[in-house]
């Protein structure tokens, strides 16, 4: 197909977002490695470059350059971009900050929303250069020096001018390091009195250090961590030379985003606003949602959740990954949607019912100006998965695709605003609306995307955990690709609430999931009831298979035994 000016621009944008050398007019975005998060980035680039507002659904329905070009012919004009603007004296919270502030007030201070970034620093560390670099980074990113207050009008943020972070230096040894690091990562923040960044440097020997940058989620999200690490490395290199970092100024501050949200997205109370329209969508979409999923727990849910959790890691092998990719392409869905359908099918087979709400995080960075900001932009979407009627896995994929695309096109409405509107029973025992979350990352976990070089130092990421579980179950995948772009397996982890699950039960869930995924990837035409979810010793022969060894139903076996 010949290229016109619009197609030429779109080919360039596809290649830029996908990180490939060239894209043809008839190449599919998803065949070249695209996924849901990259669709969001593509739509953002189209908004900036072409000034058009393209629904995410259109990219999924017509994922080629030619298809997107046709869609742009009738697309709406892009919404106003995020820009620096006059700020009121009283700065509002962003929508994501509102949610984290509410949870802090509702649940009380704790480690549940602590976000640790831990770096091993091997070599000759200049502590004064590090201290100055930390001050540079805090001055650059407003959320790192923001505290929160509440008055008669509600909560608001106070951006402090002071950019000197509190750097604690502790001497320890390798035997005690992990214990002391874990204890430091679990210390709660007082959001009203201290900035949501705490820095600790552990010295294990003269040339060996571990740097803990502990953030509260109100100030950062997973996307922020590589940005923070890169800016710290840039500032450290400059300070070693006795200079301030010569980085490009940020186009706006995080507080500008909060002001923009109120002006452009509007209020859920106004049906004519963008958020008002989205609220109507979610009211209809989530009507009658179950209050709580019936999960295969080991013990009753406590009255007040402790939010303690543990993490199990496992792998989806490369061969199964490749088969999942084939199924996704054949059914016009993303790999994430295949994993979501498999998770919903497993939960249904384990007794959770046929109305399965699954939460998933979305980056919330729909404008290019937000990409280099440290801040909390992430939102949670409720993906309601309908497994009723014993569908085949292929049919379930169709349902998931349609439901997810509609949800992604209404992702601006803050989760806490949705909770306030739907008014589910508030409980200290469980998370509202969703208790199970699915995450998917094609670039690896956030900490594995951190590739930081600091002069005179070897920098590697150090695993750290707060031992927290925000939800009953969080199933996460990180996709790997070979240098040629072929599927190379998925790193996976299950974080489970220890209030509810023993490790043996959690591990059996990962085994069942892999078995089910392998079965439906090989035969998508299987109805859900035909997928085996038993493991190990659960597969036992039933005495008395029927006349002459012919298998019978359980009621028939019972009648025969009685007779």
XYZ file of C-alpha atoms in Angstrom:
563
model
C 0.000 0.000 0.000
C 1.470 3.414 -0.887
C 2.310 5.808 1.902
C 0.772 9.256 2.213
C 2.045 11.959 4.595
C -0.085 10.667 7.469
C 1.084 7.085 6.913
C 4.710 8.237 6.828
C 4.326 9.939 10.194
C 2.520 6.942 11.677
C 5.192 4.518 10.453
C 7.739 6.644 12.293
C 5.635 6.751 15.457
C 5.040 2.978 15.391
C 8.791 2.366 15.015
C 9.645 4.843 17.777
C 7.214 3.363 20.290
C 8.052 -0.256 19.446
C 11.797 0.339 19.318
C 12.206 -1.213 15.860
C 14.086 0.071 12.813
C 11.229 0.179 10.340
C 7.479 -0.421 10.145
C 5.460 -1.053 7.008
C 2.002 0.290 6.330
C 0.418 -3.143 6.704
C 2.469 -4.331 9.700
C 0.480 -5.105 12.848
C 1.428 -3.220 16.006
C 1.017 -6.403 18.048
C 2.940 -8.674 15.682
C 5.909 -6.333 16.194
C 5.803 -6.703 19.990
C 3.148 -4.161 20.971
C 1.032 -4.539 24.079
C -1.491 -2.575 26.121
C 1.010 -0.214 27.773
C 2.677 0.554 24.444
C -0.722 1.258 22.903
C -1.161 3.953 25.547
C 2.232 5.390 24.626
C 1.380 5.295 20.912
C -1.903 7.131 21.507
C 0.016 9.725 23.525
C 2.489 10.277 20.680
C -0.369 10.557 18.171
C -2.022 13.107 20.444
C 1.173 15.187 20.556
C 2.313 14.903 16.936
C -0.987 14.774 15.047
C -3.288 16.568 17.499
C -5.891 13.792 17.414
C -7.637 11.866 20.196
C -7.583 8.211 19.157
C -9.486 5.661 21.283
C -7.324 2.730 22.350
C -9.987 0.388 20.996
C -9.247 1.502 17.445
C -5.626 0.423 17.701
C -6.701 -3.024 18.889
C -9.366 -3.347 16.207
C -7.212 -2.065 13.325
C -3.617 -2.389 14.568
C -1.821 -1.581 11.298
C -0.530 1.804 10.205
C -3.145 1.800 7.447
C -5.920 1.005 9.902
C -4.868 3.708 12.351
C -4.565 6.229 9.483
C -8.168 5.481 8.458
C -9.315 5.896 12.075
C -7.615 9.290 12.328
C -9.724 10.599 9.460
C -12.708 10.786 11.837
C -10.879 11.169 15.186
C -11.709 13.970 17.609
C -9.335 16.832 18.284
C -6.854 16.059 21.054
C -7.667 17.226 24.560
C -5.528 20.097 25.896
C -1.998 18.886 26.727
C -0.539 18.921 30.209
C 1.386 22.168 30.591
C 2.735 24.353 33.368
C 0.011 26.787 34.391
C -0.708 29.360 37.075
C -1.018 27.624 40.429
C -3.537 28.465 43.127
C -2.273 29.269 46.614
C -3.805 26.044 47.859
C -2.530 23.176 45.705
C -4.963 20.298 45.179
C -3.884 16.688 45.379
C -3.641 14.748 42.153
C -6.254 12.041 41.777
C -3.684 9.333 42.593
C -2.472 11.287 45.633
C -6.068 11.581 46.849
C -6.359 7.808 46.917
C -3.078 7.278 48.780
C -3.936 10.038 51.266
C -7.323 8.469 51.955
C -5.760 5.041 52.523
C -3.173 6.533 54.867
C -5.944 8.152 56.921
C -8.242 5.110 56.736
C -5.704 2.397 57.527
C -3.139 4.402 59.486
C 0.593 4.665 58.801
C 2.273 1.433 57.762
C 4.650 -0.142 55.274
C 1.952 -1.254 52.839
C 2.631 1.600 50.434
C 6.380 1.906 50.951
C 8.333 1.710 47.690
C 12.030 0.777 48.082
C 14.726 1.336 45.471
C 17.959 -0.354 46.573
C 21.300 -0.067 44.761
C 24.587 -1.862 45.419
C 27.485 0.587 45.028
C 30.872 -1.097 44.636
C 33.961 1.104 44.403
C 35.200 4.407 45.718
C 32.064 6.278 46.755
C 32.267 10.044 47.259
C 29.710 10.611 50.002
C 29.638 14.392 49.658
C 29.015 14.109 45.911
C 26.225 11.624 46.665
C 24.680 13.956 49.242
C 24.781 16.866 46.768
C 23.349 14.691 43.991
C 20.455 13.641 46.214
C 19.705 17.304 46.887
C 19.763 17.958 43.125
C 17.245 15.186 42.506
C 14.940 16.326 45.298
C 15.042 19.888 43.964
C 14.186 18.590 40.471
C 11.184 16.451 41.484
C 8.514 18.174 43.597
C 6.864 15.064 45.080
C 10.090 14.211 46.911
C 9.761 17.387 49.021
C 5.985 17.488 49.417
C 3.999 17.068 52.617
C 0.233 16.912 53.000
C -2.245 18.847 55.067
C -5.998 18.831 55.586
C -8.369 21.668 56.440
C -12.080 22.397 56.207
C -11.880 22.227 52.403
C -10.124 18.867 52.421
C -6.568 17.656 51.785
C -3.991 19.678 49.874
C -0.281 19.421 49.139
C 2.497 21.673 50.397
C 5.619 21.716 48.225
C 8.583 22.635 50.395
C 11.517 24.688 49.127
C 14.065 22.772 51.203
C 15.798 20.216 48.956
C 18.244 18.673 51.438
C 17.171 15.059 52.014
C 17.830 13.265 55.263
C 20.750 10.880 54.546
C 21.471 8.328 57.288
C 24.741 6.394 57.165
C 24.916 3.044 58.949
C 27.836 0.640 59.282
C 26.897 -3.024 59.064
C 28.157 -6.327 57.633
C 26.893 -8.698 54.955
C 25.363 -11.046 57.539
C 23.170 -8.332 59.078
C 22.530 -6.310 55.907
C 19.312 -7.913 54.679
C 17.703 -7.813 58.116
C 18.620 -4.162 58.672
C 17.641 -3.255 55.111
C 14.251 -4.919 55.517
C 13.659 -3.118 58.816
C 14.499 0.241 57.235
C 12.237 -0.466 54.254
C 9.286 -1.131 56.582
C 9.467 2.092 58.577
C 6.227 4.050 58.010
C 6.047 7.678 56.925
C 4.144 10.506 58.565
C 2.892 12.229 55.407
C 1.900 15.351 57.317
C 5.329 15.973 58.836
C 8.056 14.475 56.641
C 8.715 14.354 52.893
C 7.954 10.941 51.353
C 11.626 10.125 50.673
C 14.032 8.640 53.192
C 17.630 7.773 52.233
C 19.877 5.306 54.060
C 23.434 4.373 53.088
C 24.666 1.045 54.482
C 28.442 0.613 54.556
C 29.468 -3.052 54.574
C 33.180 -2.395 53.889
C 35.365 0.466 52.753
C 34.418 0.116 49.082
C 31.057 -1.638 49.410
C 27.819 0.263 50.083
C 24.098 -0.332 49.676
C 21.901 2.695 49.068
C 18.240 2.552 50.092
C 15.949 5.164 48.568
C 12.674 4.554 50.395
C 9.681 6.368 48.946
C 6.048 6.438 49.885
C 3.815 5.485 46.977
C 2.152 8.906 47.225
C 5.366 10.351 45.721
C 6.276 7.751 43.115
C 5.222 4.682 41.162
C 7.068 1.878 39.405
C 7.632 4.008 36.312
C 9.355 6.620 38.504
C 12.119 4.341 39.796
C 14.278 4.168 36.629
C 13.795 7.935 36.174
C 14.936 8.567 39.739
C 17.986 6.292 39.369
C 19.035 7.871 36.068
C 18.728 11.412 37.416
C 20.709 10.473 40.515
C 23.500 9.039 38.361
C 23.584 12.170 36.191
C 23.751 14.447 39.223
C 26.433 12.317 40.922
C 28.658 12.457 37.837
C 28.298 16.246 37.697
C 29.000 16.722 41.402
C 32.162 14.641 41.144
C 33.354 17.298 38.677
C 32.307 20.081 41.027
C 29.379 21.195 38.874
C 25.588 21.178 38.954
C 23.919 18.646 36.634
C 23.311 20.007 33.128
C 20.074 18.155 32.515
C 17.174 19.463 30.483
C 14.629 21.321 32.657
C 11.392 19.428 33.206
C 8.497 20.846 31.167
C 6.304 21.060 34.272
C 6.074 20.067 37.909
C 3.917 17.357 39.398
C 1.646 19.949 41.026
C 0.882 21.278 37.521
C -0.552 17.857 36.702
C -2.895 18.056 39.687
C -4.126 21.488 38.573
C -4.492 20.290 34.945
C -6.574 17.311 36.048
C -9.117 19.586 37.722
C -9.271 21.967 34.733
C -9.285 19.490 31.831
C -10.633 16.200 33.166
C -13.218 17.928 35.312
C -15.220 16.407 38.111
C -17.167 13.181 38.319
C -20.065 15.287 39.605
C -20.383 17.020 36.207
C -21.887 14.599 33.651
C -20.623 16.839 30.828
C -16.990 16.495 31.909
C -14.628 13.762 30.785
C -14.649 12.161 34.227
C -18.411 12.531 34.511
C -18.884 10.538 31.314
C -16.460 7.897 32.483
C -18.252 7.612 35.810
C -21.493 6.774 34.021
C -19.664 4.050 32.080
C -18.271 2.471 35.252
C -21.588 2.685 37.109
C -23.169 0.564 34.398
C -20.171 -1.721 33.887
C -19.775 -2.638 37.562
C -23.411 -2.844 38.634
C -23.924 -5.919 40.785
C -20.191 -6.592 41.202
C -19.537 -9.201 43.928
C -18.368 -7.665 47.195
C -15.739 -10.358 47.687
C -14.288 -13.188 45.620
C -14.569 -16.645 47.127
C -10.918 -17.642 46.962
C -9.476 -21.036 48.067
C -8.097 -19.647 51.334
C -6.554 -21.637 54.175
C -8.216 -19.630 56.960
C -11.026 -17.136 57.456
C -10.396 -13.523 56.639
C -9.455 -11.544 59.762
C -11.555 -8.582 60.850
C -8.604 -6.271 60.183
C -6.096 -7.188 57.489
C -2.454 -7.146 58.549
C -1.307 -6.570 54.933
C 1.581 -8.949 55.505
C 2.570 -10.928 52.470
C 5.095 -13.243 50.899
C 6.346 -13.633 47.341
C 6.794 -16.763 45.235
C 8.719 -16.606 41.986
C 8.261 -18.988 39.065
C 8.713 -19.126 35.281
C 6.606 -19.511 32.176
C 9.005 -21.397 29.876
C 9.924 -20.032 26.459
C 8.015 -22.739 24.578
C 4.755 -22.004 26.398
C 5.368 -18.276 26.046
C 5.713 -18.712 22.277
C 2.465 -20.676 22.123
C 0.660 -18.001 24.162
C 1.895 -15.355 21.717
C 0.506 -17.422 18.816
C -2.879 -17.700 20.545
C -2.908 -13.952 21.234
C -2.243 -13.125 17.592
C -4.799 -15.614 16.308
C -7.527 -14.155 18.521
C -6.584 -10.455 18.173
C -5.741 -10.000 21.841
C -2.618 -9.055 23.791
C -0.566 -11.538 25.805
C -1.854 -9.772 28.933
C -5.432 -10.619 27.891
C -4.514 -14.297 27.491
C -3.067 -14.299 31.006
C -6.151 -12.517 32.355
C -8.511 -15.034 30.735
C -6.425 -17.910 32.125
C -6.436 -16.415 35.629
C -10.203 -15.834 35.531
C -10.764 -19.383 34.271
C -8.611 -20.805 37.075
C -10.400 -18.808 39.765
C -13.772 -19.905 38.407
C -12.713 -23.542 38.440
C -11.504 -23.121 42.039
C -14.888 -21.856 43.219
C -14.718 -18.074 42.799
C -17.858 -17.961 40.669
C -18.371 -16.735 37.122
C -18.225 -12.976 37.794
C -14.513 -12.392 38.346
C -13.255 -8.818 38.894
C -9.499 -8.536 38.401
C -7.613 -5.327 39.076
C -4.727 -4.113 36.953
C -2.547 -1.000 37.198
C -2.377 1.481 34.322
C 0.502 3.931 34.024
C -1.700 7.054 33.960
C 0.933 8.904 31.911
C -1.132 9.690 28.845
C 0.855 12.801 27.953
C 4.513 12.981 26.930
C 5.229 15.746 29.417
C 4.676 13.236 32.244
C 7.203 10.648 31.108
C 10.263 12.068 32.923
C 8.442 13.065 36.097
C 8.845 11.266 39.392
C 5.362 11.024 40.843
C 2.377 8.772 41.416
C 0.309 8.637 38.242
C -0.755 5.004 38.366
C -4.451 4.130 38.456
C -6.230 0.818 39.012
C -8.731 -0.538 36.503
C -11.376 -3.109 37.372
C -11.489 -5.700 34.588
C -14.737 -7.591 35.058
C -14.384 -11.035 33.532
C -17.500 -13.042 32.654
C -16.868 -16.809 32.639
C -20.542 -17.837 32.763
C -22.065 -20.431 30.445
C -18.968 -22.654 30.294
C -17.410 -20.845 27.307
C -14.485 -22.198 25.360
C -11.218 -20.458 26.106
C -11.385 -18.872 22.643
C -14.828 -17.451 23.423
C -13.545 -16.196 26.789
C -10.749 -14.346 24.980
C -13.368 -12.566 22.871
C -15.204 -11.493 26.022
C -12.000 -10.311 27.682
C -10.962 -8.291 24.631
C -14.236 -6.397 24.409
C -14.437 -5.729 28.143
C -10.795 -4.639 28.452
C -10.853 -2.294 25.467
C -13.876 -0.479 26.859
C -12.183 -0.265 30.276
C -8.927 1.126 28.852
C -10.844 3.863 27.066
C -12.246 4.942 30.454
C -9.052 4.749 32.512
C -8.880 8.369 33.716
C -11.472 8.011 36.466
C -9.549 7.639 39.759
C -10.093 4.332 41.494
C -10.926 5.966 44.825
C -13.531 8.175 43.114
C -15.065 5.011 41.686
C -15.131 3.379 45.117
C -16.751 6.474 46.621
C -19.425 6.459 43.935
C -20.233 2.734 43.968
C -20.164 2.652 47.788
C -19.148 -0.971 48.370
C -19.106 -1.934 52.014
C -15.934 -0.383 53.461
C -13.965 -2.963 55.383
C -10.577 -3.099 57.076
C -10.495 -6.770 56.139
C -10.262 -6.537 52.343
C -9.585 -4.276 49.400
C -12.743 -2.783 47.836
C -13.974 -3.907 44.393
C -10.976 -6.158 43.659
C -9.016 -8.576 45.788
C -6.976 -10.114 42.953
C -4.593 -8.109 40.764
C -2.784 -8.989 37.548
C 0.269 -7.074 36.341
C 2.198 -7.451 33.087
C 5.432 -5.835 31.961
C 7.248 -6.439 28.691
C 10.415 -4.640 29.779
C 10.995 -6.622 32.964
C 10.162 -5.513 36.509
C 10.877 -1.853 37.236
C 14.034 -2.616 39.216
C 15.401 -4.725 36.328
C 14.975 -1.795 33.931
C 17.392 0.245 36.040
C 20.634 0.457 34.098
C 22.560 3.118 35.975
C 26.222 4.028 35.487
C 27.987 6.138 38.129
C 31.661 7.117 37.681
C 34.039 4.945 39.689
C 31.213 2.657 40.850
C 29.671 -0.604 39.784
C 25.933 -0.198 40.308
C 23.567 -3.158 40.552
C 20.032 -3.495 41.830
C 19.604 -5.126 45.241
C 16.408 -7.048 45.903
C 14.335 -5.621 48.721
C 10.855 -6.180 50.011
C 8.594 -4.539 52.529
C 6.857 -7.852 53.241
C 3.514 -6.243 52.371
C 0.524 -7.499 50.386
C -1.969 -4.825 49.355
C -4.344 -7.437 47.901
C -5.205 -11.069 48.581
C -3.325 -12.168 45.458
C -1.138 -10.278 43.000
C 0.031 -12.251 39.984
C 2.740 -10.485 37.984
C 4.517 -11.294 34.727
C 7.567 -9.791 33.044
C 8.010 -10.735 29.399
C 11.430 -11.557 27.992
C 12.414 -11.489 24.328
C 15.502 -12.733 22.496
C 17.689 -10.200 20.637
C 15.676 -11.128 17.531
C 12.405 -10.336 19.307
C 11.235 -13.932 19.764
C 9.430 -15.009 22.950
C 11.949 -16.065 25.601
C 9.772 -16.874 28.576
C 8.018 -14.935 31.299
C 9.333 -14.230 34.761
C 6.433 -14.542 37.146
C 5.700 -13.892 40.799
C 2.741 -14.431 43.074
C 2.428 -12.143 46.096
C -0.081 -13.574 48.563
C -1.598 -12.339 51.814
C -0.355 -14.514 54.649
C -3.531 -13.704 56.576
C -5.314 -16.026 54.143
C -2.870 -18.366 52.424
C -0.143 -20.799 53.376
C 2.872 -21.044 51.102
C 1.883 -24.560 49.974
C -1.504 -23.312 48.805
C 0.031 -20.324 47.043
C 2.541 -22.573 45.287
C -0.231 -24.913 44.182
C -1.973 -21.905 42.595
C 1.104 -21.220 40.464
C 1.273 -24.892 39.424
C -2.417 -24.972 38.532
C -2.067 -21.746 36.574
C 0.818 -23.087 34.475
C -1.011 -26.351 33.803
C -4.182 -24.546 32.782
C -2.279 -22.063 30.613
C -0.507 -24.901 28.803
C -3.797 -26.709 28.202
C -5.729 -23.750 26.803
C -2.767 -22.501 24.774
C -2.588 -25.896 23.087
C -6.375 -26.222 22.644
C -8.225 -22.870 22.868
C -11.411 -24.637 21.775
C -11.621 -26.414 25.146
C -14.627 -25.421 27.301
C -13.632 -24.327 30.767
C -15.125 -27.375 32.485
C -12.832 -29.651 30.471
C -9.619 -28.028 31.673
C -7.936 -30.081 34.403
C -6.960 -27.991 37.441
C -5.969 -30.860 39.745
C -2.376 -31.250 40.875
C -0.321 -34.073 42.328
C -2.115 -36.351 44.767
C -5.486 -34.739 44.012
C -5.661 -37.038 40.967
C -6.903 -40.261 42.575
C -8.898 -43.084 40.996
C -12.572 -43.305 41.872
C -13.617 -46.752 43.038
C -16.285 -48.372 40.907
C -15.967 -46.713 37.515
C -19.230 -48.219 36.348
C -20.248 -51.197 34.306
C -17.293 -52.876 32.601
C -14.972 -49.972 33.436
C -17.016 -47.296 31.630
C -16.670 -43.941 33.431
C -19.882 -42.587 34.917
C -20.953 -39.344 36.528
C -20.708 -39.023 40.304
C -24.521 -39.264 40.754
C -24.543 -42.427 38.636
C -21.713 -43.922 40.675
C -23.590 -43.053 43.869
C -26.798 -44.709 42.644
C -24.894 -47.798 41.594
C -23.200 -48.034 44.973
C -26.513 -47.683 46.818
C -28.072 -50.377 44.651
